[in-house]
Amino acid sequence: MSKTLQAIRGMNDILPAQTPVWRYLESTFSELLDSYGYSEIRLPIVEYTELFARGIGEGTDVVDKEMYTFLDRNEESLTLRPEGTAGCVRAVLEHGLSGGGQVQKLWYLGPMFRYEKPQKGRYRQFHQIGVEVFNQPGPDIDAELIVLTARLWKKLGIADAVTLQLNSLGSSEARAAYRDALVVYLQQRFDQLDEDSQRRLTTNPLRILDSKNAQTQALLADAPTLLEYLDEDSRSHFEGLKSRLDVLGIAYEINPKLVRGLDYYGRTVFEWITDKLGSQGTVCAGGRYDGLISQFGGKPTPGVGFAMGVERLVLLVETLQQVPAELSRPAHAYICAFGEPAELAALALSEQLRDTLPGLRVLVNAGAGSFKSQFKKADKSGAQFALILGEDELAKRVVGCKPLRDDSEQQSIAWDALAGHLAGLVQDRGR
Ligand code: ATP
Ligand code: MG
């Protein structure tokens, strides 16, 4: 017997029972971004490997250990995108969207791929909703990105479960000075560092701040902090952001250890974290990357953005029981027909109903069957009404309309009056 085929570990099917909550998140998000004037951009899932090597950077976990990279039939090295920023910057440059200082406020949504150890909240194919803004250098736009995510948490009913962490990485000069100080401090404690951190001390020392190792974290308690090294411009940028968040009533915690280990990230970095999902607690991470576009050969262009993990948001909305009840959308009506002439009439009637009431969800019984079996299917479908068409009804040009969700009596309704009778159902639903 042949082996049953299975999905790749860490790559999930999103089954019909789950798609309503996904669609709910996606539509909540796109409507929200619409209201802030952001436009959607759709990008390829596969790019040249070099894009990520340059755009994310060698020496990062993503590039060194997590990418799905392969040669295509033309022997070119391609990679399934592990994140969206690099591809978005590539597209913006390729199409001249940021030229002449044009402001771009963009968002995207889609699958990302990283070869990680699958566990709750961490998968090999996962989905991100990302936002990127180009040519806006000020703290005002940083604040806008944060306030719109805060609004999203409120809409989703998860605001009480997430907190905002904030840091400033300063200018590249400030970071370089800080890096030197940190290296001196850690060099003196080299033997106590975990292996990864020992390696990073030469490759990417700022990433050590991010270490999950408890002993290393303890060691960092008295380390110099980035904020002591901030340059004047970055300091006032940071103050500008904080005063905006204060006015908006958005609480934050300054976390001097919040870093992006890449040189083109500077100034604002932020994360929204939750303690409701175990160790996969970051639901949204973002920051300013004013140095990235020139890294790709473009003119220096301010950029700032964030990405959130859709799976983690779905888990959080479910964990907090915030999935709206009205997401399940059973049919309004289920048509049962007995005998071929009635089946033909049912078909025509269902199409007329769809013409007249575009929001109506109407199921037509397929595969014939006895009264009992069709009625059972109608009930199981969750429909509000069974519409019954037999020989008698056909002769009188009526349907039997039997409410399925309460005990009220079956009514006989003329075909012409049926749309009017069902119209209330459609308006009720709002969408
Ligand atoms: P982590 O520290 O959890 O590995 P990261 O720093 O690698 O996160 P980013 O590259 O900043 O994550 O991605 C932004 C967001 O995408 C994360 O905050 C998280 O919500 C989500 N995310 C990242 N990797 C995964 C994954 N493997 N599975 C599910 N969601 C993920
Ligand atoms: Mg990661």
Coordinates of C-alpha atoms and ligand atoms in Angstrom, one line a residue:
M1 CA 0.0 0.0 0.0
S2 CA 1.3 3.4 -0.8
K3 CA 2.2 5.8 2.0
T4 CA -0.4 8.5 2.8
L5 CA 0.8 11.8 1.7
Q6 CA 1.1 14.5 4.3
A7 CA 1.8 18.2 4.4
I8 CA 5.3 19.3 5.1
R9 CA 6.0 19.7 8.8
G10 CA 5.3 23.3 10.0
M11 CA 3.2 24.0 6.9
N12 CA -0.5 24.1 7.8
D13 CA -3.7 23.6 6.0
I14 CA -6.2 26.3 7.0
L15 CA -9.4 24.3 7.0
P16 CA -13.0 25.5 6.3
A17 CA -13.7 25.8 10.0
Q18 CA -10.8 28.2 10.4
T19 CA -11.1 30.3 7.3
P20 CA -13.8 32.6 8.7
V21 CA -11.6 33.9 11.4
W22 CA -8.8 34.4 8.9
R23 CA -11.1 36.3 6.6
Y24 CA -12.3 38.3 9.6
L25 CA -8.7 39.3 10.5
E26 CA -7.8 40.1 6.9
S27 CA -10.8 42.2 6.3
T28 CA -10.5 44.0 9.6
F29 CA -7.0 44.8 8.8
S30 CA -7.5 45.9 5.2
E31 CA -10.5 48.2 6.2
L32 CA -8.4 49.7 9.0
L33 CA -5.5 50.5 6.7
D34 CA -7.8 51.8 4.1
S35 CA -9.1 54.3 6.7
Y36 CA -5.5 55.5 7.3
G37 CA -4.8 55.9 3.5
Y38 CA -2.5 52.9 3.0
S39 CA -2.5 51.0 -0.3
E40 CA -2.0 47.3 -0.9
I41 CA 1.0 46.0 -2.8
R42 CA 1.2 42.3 -4.0
L43 CA 4.6 40.8 -4.3
P44 CA 6.1 37.6 -5.6
I45 CA 6.7 34.8 -3.1
V46 CA 9.9 33.8 -4.7
E47 CA 12.8 36.2 -5.2
Y48 CA 16.5 35.9 -6.1
T49 CA 18.4 34.7 -3.1
E50 CA 20.7 37.7 -3.3
L51 CA 17.8 40.0 -2.4
F52 CA 17.6 38.5 1.0
A53 CA 21.3 38.1 1.5
R54 CA 21.6 41.8 0.9
G55 CA 18.3 43.0 2.3
I56 CA 18.2 41.0 5.6
G57 CA 21.9 40.5 5.9
E58 CA 24.4 37.6 6.3
G59 CA 25.0 36.9 9.9
T60 CA 21.3 36.9 10.8
D61 CA 19.5 33.7 11.8
V62 CA 17.0 34.2 9.0
V63 CA 19.6 34.3 6.2
D64 CA 22.1 31.8 7.8
K65 CA 19.8 29.1 9.0
E66 CA 16.2 29.6 8.0
M67 CA 15.8 30.2 4.3
Y68 CA 14.3 27.9 1.8
T69 CA 16.8 28.3 -1.0
F70 CA 17.0 26.2 -4.2
L71 CA 18.3 26.3 -7.8
D72 CA 15.7 26.7 -10.5
R73 CA 16.0 24.9 -13.8
N74 CA 18.2 27.7 -15.1
E75 CA 20.6 27.2 -12.1
E76 CA 19.7 30.5 -10.6
S77 CA 19.5 30.6 -6.8
L78 CA 16.0 31.5 -5.6
T79 CA 14.5 31.7 -2.2
L80 CA 11.0 31.5 -0.8
R81 CA 10.6 34.9 0.9
P82 CA 11.2 34.7 4.7
E83 CA 9.7 38.2 5.2
G84 CA 8.2 41.0 3.1
T85 CA 10.4 44.1 3.6
A86 CA 13.2 43.2 1.2
G87 CA 10.8 42.4 -1.7
C88 CA 8.7 45.5 -1.0
V89 CA 11.8 47.7 -1.2
R90 CA 12.9 45.9 -4.4
A91 CA 9.5 46.6 -6.0
V92 CA 9.4 50.2 -4.9
L93 CA 12.9 50.8 -6.4
E94 CA 12.2 48.8 -9.5
H95 CA 9.1 50.8 -10.3
G96 CA 10.4 54.2 -9.2
L97 CA 7.7 54.5 -6.5
S98 CA 9.9 56.4 -4.1
G99 CA 11.6 58.7 -6.6
G100 CA 11.5 62.5 -6.0
G101 CA 10.6 62.1 -2.4
Q102 CA 7.2 60.5 -3.1
V103 CA 5.6 59.2 0.0
Q104 CA 4.4 55.6 -0.2
K105 CA 2.3 54.0 2.5
L106 CA 2.0 50.3 1.6
W107 CA 0.8 47.1 3.1
Y108 CA 0.8 43.4 2.1
L109 CA -0.3 40.2 3.4
G110 CA 0.8 36.7 2.6
P111 CA 2.8 33.5 3.4
M112 CA 6.4 33.7 4.5
F113 CA 8.8 30.7 4.8
R114 CA 11.4 30.0 7.4
Y115 CA 13.1 26.7 8.3
E116 CA 12.4 26.8 12.0
K117 CA 11.5 24.3 14.7
P118 CA 7.7 24.1 14.4
Q119 CA 5.8 24.6 17.6
K120 CA 2.7 26.6 18.7
G121 CA 3.0 30.0 17.2
R122 CA 6.0 29.1 15.1
Y123 CA 5.7 27.5 11.7
R124 CA 7.7 27.0 8.5
Q125 CA 5.0 28.5 6.4
F126 CA 3.4 31.4 8.3
H127 CA 1.6 34.6 7.3
Q128 CA 2.5 38.1 7.9
I129 CA 0.6 41.4 7.5
G130 CA 3.2 44.0 6.8
V131 CA 3.2 47.7 6.4
E132 CA 6.0 49.9 4.9
V133 CA 6.2 53.6 4.6
F134 CA 8.8 55.4 2.4
N135 CA 10.0 59.0 2.5
Q136 CA 8.6 59.9 5.9
P137 CA 11.5 60.6 8.2
G138 CA 9.7 62.0 11.3
P139 CA 8.4 60.5 14.5
D140 CA 4.9 61.4 13.5
I141 CA 4.7 58.4 11.1
D142 CA 6.3 56.1 13.7
A143 CA 3.5 57.1 16.0
E144 CA 0.9 56.6 13.2
L145 CA 2.1 53.0 12.7
I146 CA 1.8 52.3 16.4
V147 CA -1.6 54.0 16.8
L148 CA -3.0 52.0 13.9
T149 CA -1.9 48.7 15.4
A150 CA -3.3 49.8 18.8
R151 CA -6.6 50.5 17.0
L152 CA -6.5 47.0 15.5
W153 CA -6.0 45.4 18.9
K154 CA -9.1 47.2 20.1
K155 CA -11.1 46.2 17.1
L156 CA -10.1 42.6 17.6
G157 CA -10.8 42.7 21.3
I158 CA -7.2 41.8 22.3
A159 CA -6.0 45.3 23.5
D160 CA -5.8 44.2 27.2
A161 CA -3.5 41.2 26.3
V162 CA -0.8 43.1 24.4
T163 CA 1.8 45.6 25.6
L164 CA 4.1 47.9 23.6
Q165 CA 7.9 47.8 24.0
L166 CA 9.9 50.7 22.6
N167 CA 13.5 51.5 22.0
S168 CA 15.7 53.8 19.9
L169 CA 18.7 52.4 18.1
G170 CA 20.1 55.9 17.4
S171 CA 22.3 56.8 14.5
S172 CA 24.8 54.4 13.0
E173 CA 27.6 56.4 14.7
A174 CA 25.9 56.2 18.1
R175 CA 25.3 52.5 17.5
A176 CA 29.0 51.9 16.6
A177 CA 30.1 53.7 19.8
Y178 CA 27.7 51.6 21.8
R179 CA 28.7 48.4 20.1
D180 CA 32.3 49.1 21.1
A181 CA 31.4 49.6 24.7
L182 CA 29.2 46.5 24.8
V183 CA 32.0 44.4 23.3
V184 CA 34.4 45.6 25.9
Y185 CA 32.0 44.8 28.6
L186 CA 31.2 41.4 27.3
Q187 CA 34.7 40.5 26.4
Q188 CA 35.6 40.8 30.1
R189 CA 32.9 38.2 30.8
F190 CA 33.5 36.0 27.7
D191 CA 33.7 32.7 29.5
Q192 CA 30.2 33.2 31.0
L193 CA 28.5 33.8 27.7
D194 CA 26.6 31.1 25.9
E195 CA 28.1 29.7 22.7
D196 CA 25.9 31.6 20.3
S197 CA 26.6 34.8 22.1
Q198 CA 30.4 34.1 22.0
R199 CA 30.1 33.8 18.3
R200 CA 28.0 36.9 17.9
L201 CA 30.5 38.9 19.9
T202 CA 32.5 39.1 16.7
T203 CA 29.7 38.8 14.1
N204 CA 26.8 40.8 15.5
P205 CA 27.2 41.9 19.1
L206 CA 24.0 43.8 19.4
R207 CA 22.1 40.6 18.8
I208 CA 23.4 39.3 22.1
L209 CA 21.0 41.6 23.8
D210 CA 18.2 39.5 22.3
S211 CA 19.7 36.2 23.7
K212 CA 17.2 33.8 25.2
N213 CA 19.9 32.3 27.4
A214 CA 19.2 33.1 31.1
Q215 CA 22.8 33.3 32.2
T216 CA 23.6 35.7 29.3
Q217 CA 20.6 37.8 30.2
A218 CA 21.7 38.0 33.8
L219 CA 25.1 39.1 32.6
L220 CA 23.6 41.9 30.6
A221 CA 21.8 43.4 33.6
D222 CA 24.7 45.8 34.3
A223 CA 25.8 46.2 30.7
P224 CA 25.9 49.7 29.2
T225 CA 22.6 50.5 27.4
L226 CA 22.0 52.0 24.0
L227 CA 20.0 54.9 25.3
E228 CA 23.1 56.3 27.1
Y229 CA 24.7 56.5 23.6
L230 CA 21.9 58.2 21.7
D231 CA 22.9 61.1 19.5
E232 CA 21.0 64.3 19.8
D233 CA 18.8 64.0 16.7
S234 CA 17.8 60.4 17.6
R235 CA 17.1 61.6 21.1
S236 CA 14.7 64.3 19.9
H237 CA 13.1 61.8 17.4
F238 CA 12.5 59.4 20.3
E239 CA 11.1 62.2 22.5
G240 CA 8.8 63.2 19.6
L241 CA 7.5 59.7 19.3
K242 CA 7.0 59.3 23.0
S243 CA 5.1 62.6 23.4
R244 CA 2.8 61.6 20.6
L245 CA 2.1 58.2 22.2
D246 CA 1.4 60.1 25.5
V247 CA -1.1 62.4 23.8
L248 CA -2.8 59.3 22.3
G249 CA -2.9 57.6 25.6
I250 CA -0.8 54.6 24.3
A251 CA 1.2 53.0 27.1
Y252 CA 4.7 51.8 26.4
E253 CA 7.6 50.3 28.2
I254 CA 11.1 51.3 27.2
N255 CA 13.2 48.2 26.6
P256 CA 16.8 49.1 26.0
K257 CA 17.5 45.5 24.9
L258 CA 15.1 45.6 22.0
V259 CA 17.3 45.5 18.9
R260 CA 17.4 44.6 15.3
G261 CA 20.8 43.3 14.6
L262 CA 21.2 45.0 11.3
D263 CA 23.0 48.2 10.5
Y264 CA 20.4 49.8 8.4
Y265 CA 17.9 49.8 11.3
G266 CA 18.1 52.9 13.3
R267 CA 16.1 55.0 15.7
T268 CA 12.6 53.6 16.4
V269 CA 12.1 49.9 17.1
F270 CA 9.0 48.5 18.7
E271 CA 7.3 45.2 19.5
W272 CA 3.8 44.3 20.7
I273 CA 4.1 41.3 22.9
T274 CA 1.6 39.1 24.8
D275 CA 2.0 36.7 27.7
K276 CA -0.9 34.6 26.5
L277 CA 0.9 32.5 23.9
G278 CA 3.8 31.0 25.8
S279 CA 7.2 31.7 24.4
Q280 CA 6.0 32.9 21.0
G281 CA 4.9 36.2 22.5
T282 CA 5.7 38.8 19.8
V283 CA 2.7 39.5 17.7
C284 CA 4.0 42.5 15.9
A285 CA 7.5 43.9 15.3
G286 CA 8.7 47.0 13.6
G287 CA 11.2 49.7 13.2
R288 CA 12.8 52.4 11.1
Y289 CA 15.3 51.3 8.4
D290 CA 16.5 54.6 6.9
G291 CA 19.6 52.9 5.6
L292 CA 18.1 50.0 3.7
I293 CA 17.2 51.6 0.4
S294 CA 20.7 52.9 -0.2
Q295 CA 21.9 49.4 0.7
F296 CA 19.9 48.3 -2.4
G297 CA 21.6 51.0 -4.5
G298 CA 18.7 53.5 -4.3
K299 CA 19.0 57.1 -3.2
P300 CA 18.9 57.4 0.6
T301 CA 15.2 57.2 1.5
P302 CA 13.6 57.0 4.9
G303 CA 11.7 53.8 5.5
V304 CA 9.8 52.5 8.5
G305 CA 7.5 49.5 8.9
F306 CA 6.3 46.5 10.8
A307 CA 5.1 43.0 10.4
M308 CA 2.7 41.0 12.4
G309 CA 2.2 37.2 12.6
V310 CA -1.3 36.3 11.5
E311 CA -1.2 32.8 13.1
R312 CA -0.3 34.3 16.4
L313 CA -3.1 36.9 16.1
V314 CA -5.6 34.1 15.2
L315 CA -4.4 32.2 18.3
L316 CA -4.7 35.2 20.5
V317 CA -8.2 36.1 19.3
E318 CA -9.2 32.5 19.9
T319 CA -7.5 32.1 23.2
L320 CA -9.3 35.3 24.5
Q321 CA -12.6 34.0 23.0
Q322 CA -12.9 37.1 20.9
V323 CA -14.0 35.4 17.7
P324 CA -17.3 37.1 16.8
A325 CA -20.3 34.8 16.8
E326 CA -21.6 36.1 13.6
L327 CA -18.6 34.8 11.6
S328 CA -20.4 31.6 11.0
R329 CA -22.6 32.2 8.0
P330 CA -25.0 29.4 7.3
A331 CA -27.3 29.5 4.4
H332 CA -30.5 31.6 4.6
A333 CA -32.5 29.0 2.7
Y334 CA -32.3 25.4 1.5
I335 CA -34.5 24.4 -1.4
C336 CA -35.9 20.8 -1.4
A337 CA -37.4 19.6 -4.6
F338 CA -39.2 16.4 -5.4
G339 CA -39.4 15.0 -8.9
E340 CA -37.7 16.3 -12.0
P341 CA -40.2 19.1 -12.9
A342 CA -39.9 20.5 -9.4
E343 CA -36.1 20.2 -9.5
L344 CA -36.0 22.3 -12.7
A345 CA -38.3 24.9 -11.2
A346 CA -36.1 25.0 -8.0
L347 CA -33.1 25.7 -10.1
A348 CA -34.7 28.6 -11.9
L349 CA -36.2 29.9 -8.7
S350 CA -32.8 29.9 -6.9
E351 CA -31.2 31.9 -9.7
Q352 CA -34.1 34.4 -9.7
L353 CA -33.6 34.8 -5.9
R354 CA -29.9 35.4 -6.4
D355 CA -30.7 38.0 -9.0
T356 CA -33.1 39.8 -6.7
L357 CA -31.3 39.4 -3.4
P358 CA -27.5 39.4 -4.1
G359 CA -26.6 38.8 -0.5
L360 CA -28.8 35.8 -0.1
R361 CA -27.1 32.5 0.6
V362 CA -29.3 29.8 -0.9
L363 CA -28.6 26.1 -1.3
V364 CA -30.4 23.9 -3.7
N365 CA -30.6 20.2 -2.9
A366 CA -28.6 18.1 -5.2
G367 CA -28.9 14.4 -5.7
A368 CA -32.7 14.2 -5.2
G369 CA -33.7 12.0 -2.2
S370 CA -36.8 11.4 -0.1
F371 CA -38.6 14.1 1.8
K372 CA -37.0 12.9 5.0
S373 CA -33.5 12.9 3.7
Q374 CA -33.7 16.3 2.0
F375 CA -35.3 17.8 5.0
K376 CA -32.5 16.4 7.2
K377 CA -29.9 18.0 4.9
A378 CA -31.7 21.3 5.0
D379 CA -31.7 21.2 8.8
K380 CA -28.0 20.2 8.9
S381 CA -27.0 23.0 6.6
G382 CA -27.9 25.5 9.4
A383 CA -30.4 27.3 7.0
Q384 CA -33.1 29.5 8.4
F385 CA -35.8 28.1 6.0
A386 CA -36.4 25.0 4.0
L387 CA -38.2 25.9 0.8
I388 CA -40.3 22.9 -0.4
L389 CA -41.2 22.3 -4.0
G390 CA -43.3 19.2 -4.8
E391 CA -45.9 18.5 -7.5
D392 CA -48.6 20.4 -5.6
E393 CA -46.5 23.5 -5.1
L394 CA -45.4 23.4 -8.7
A395 CA -49.0 23.3 -9.9
K396 CA -49.9 26.3 -7.7
R397 CA -46.6 28.2 -8.3
V398 CA -45.9 28.4 -4.6
V399 CA -43.3 27.0 -2.2
G400 CA -43.7 25.7 1.2
C401 CA -41.6 27.8 3.5
K402 CA -40.8 26.0 6.7
P403 CA -38.8 27.9 9.4
L404 CA -36.1 25.5 10.6
R405 CA -34.9 27.5 13.7
D406 CA -38.2 27.9 15.6
D407 CA -41.5 26.1 15.8
S408 CA -43.5 28.4 13.6
E409 CA -45.8 26.9 11.0
Q410 CA -45.0 26.2 7.4
Q411 CA -46.4 28.9 5.1
S412 CA -47.3 28.7 1.5
I413 CA -45.7 31.6 -0.5
A414 CA -46.2 32.5 -4.1
W415 CA -43.0 32.4 -6.2
D416 CA -43.4 36.2 -6.9
A417 CA -43.6 37.0 -3.2
L418 CA -40.7 34.8 -2.1
A419 CA -37.9 37.4 -2.6
G420 CA -39.9 39.9 -0.6
H421 CA -40.4 37.3 2.1
L422 CA -36.7 36.5 2.4
A423 CA -35.4 40.1 1.9
G424 CA -35.4 40.8 5.7
L425 CA -32.9 38.0 6.3
V426 CA -30.3 39.5 3.9
Q427 CA -30.6 43.1 5.3
D428 CA -30.3 41.7 8.9
R429 CA -26.8 40.5 8.3
G430 CA -25.0 43.7 7.7
R431 CA -22.5 42.3 5.2
Ligands
ATP1 P1 10.8 35.6 16.7 O1 11.7 36.3 17.7 O2 9.5 35.1 17.3 O3 11.5 34.5 15.9 P2 11.3 37.4 14.5 O4 12.1 38.5 15.2 O5 12.1 36.3 13.8 O6 10.4 36.7 15.6 P3 10.1 39.1 12.6 O7 11.1 38.7 11.5 O8 10.3 40.4 13.2 O9 10.1 37.9 13.7 O10 8.6 38.9 12.1 C1 7.5 39.7 12.5 C2 6.5 38.8 13.1 O11 6.2 37.7 12.3 C3 6.9 38.2 14.5 O12 6.7 39.1 15.5 C4 5.9 37.1 14.6 O13 4.6 37.5 15.0 C5 5.8 36.6 13.2 N1 6.6 35.4 12.9 C6 8.0 35.4 12.7 N2 8.4 34.2 12.5 C7 7.3 33.3 12.6 C8 7.1 31.9 12.5 N3 8.1 31.1 12.2 N4 5.9 31.4 12.6 C9 4.8 32.3 12.9 N5 5.0 33.6 13.1 C10 6.2 34.1 12.9
MG2 MG 12.7 34.4 14.3

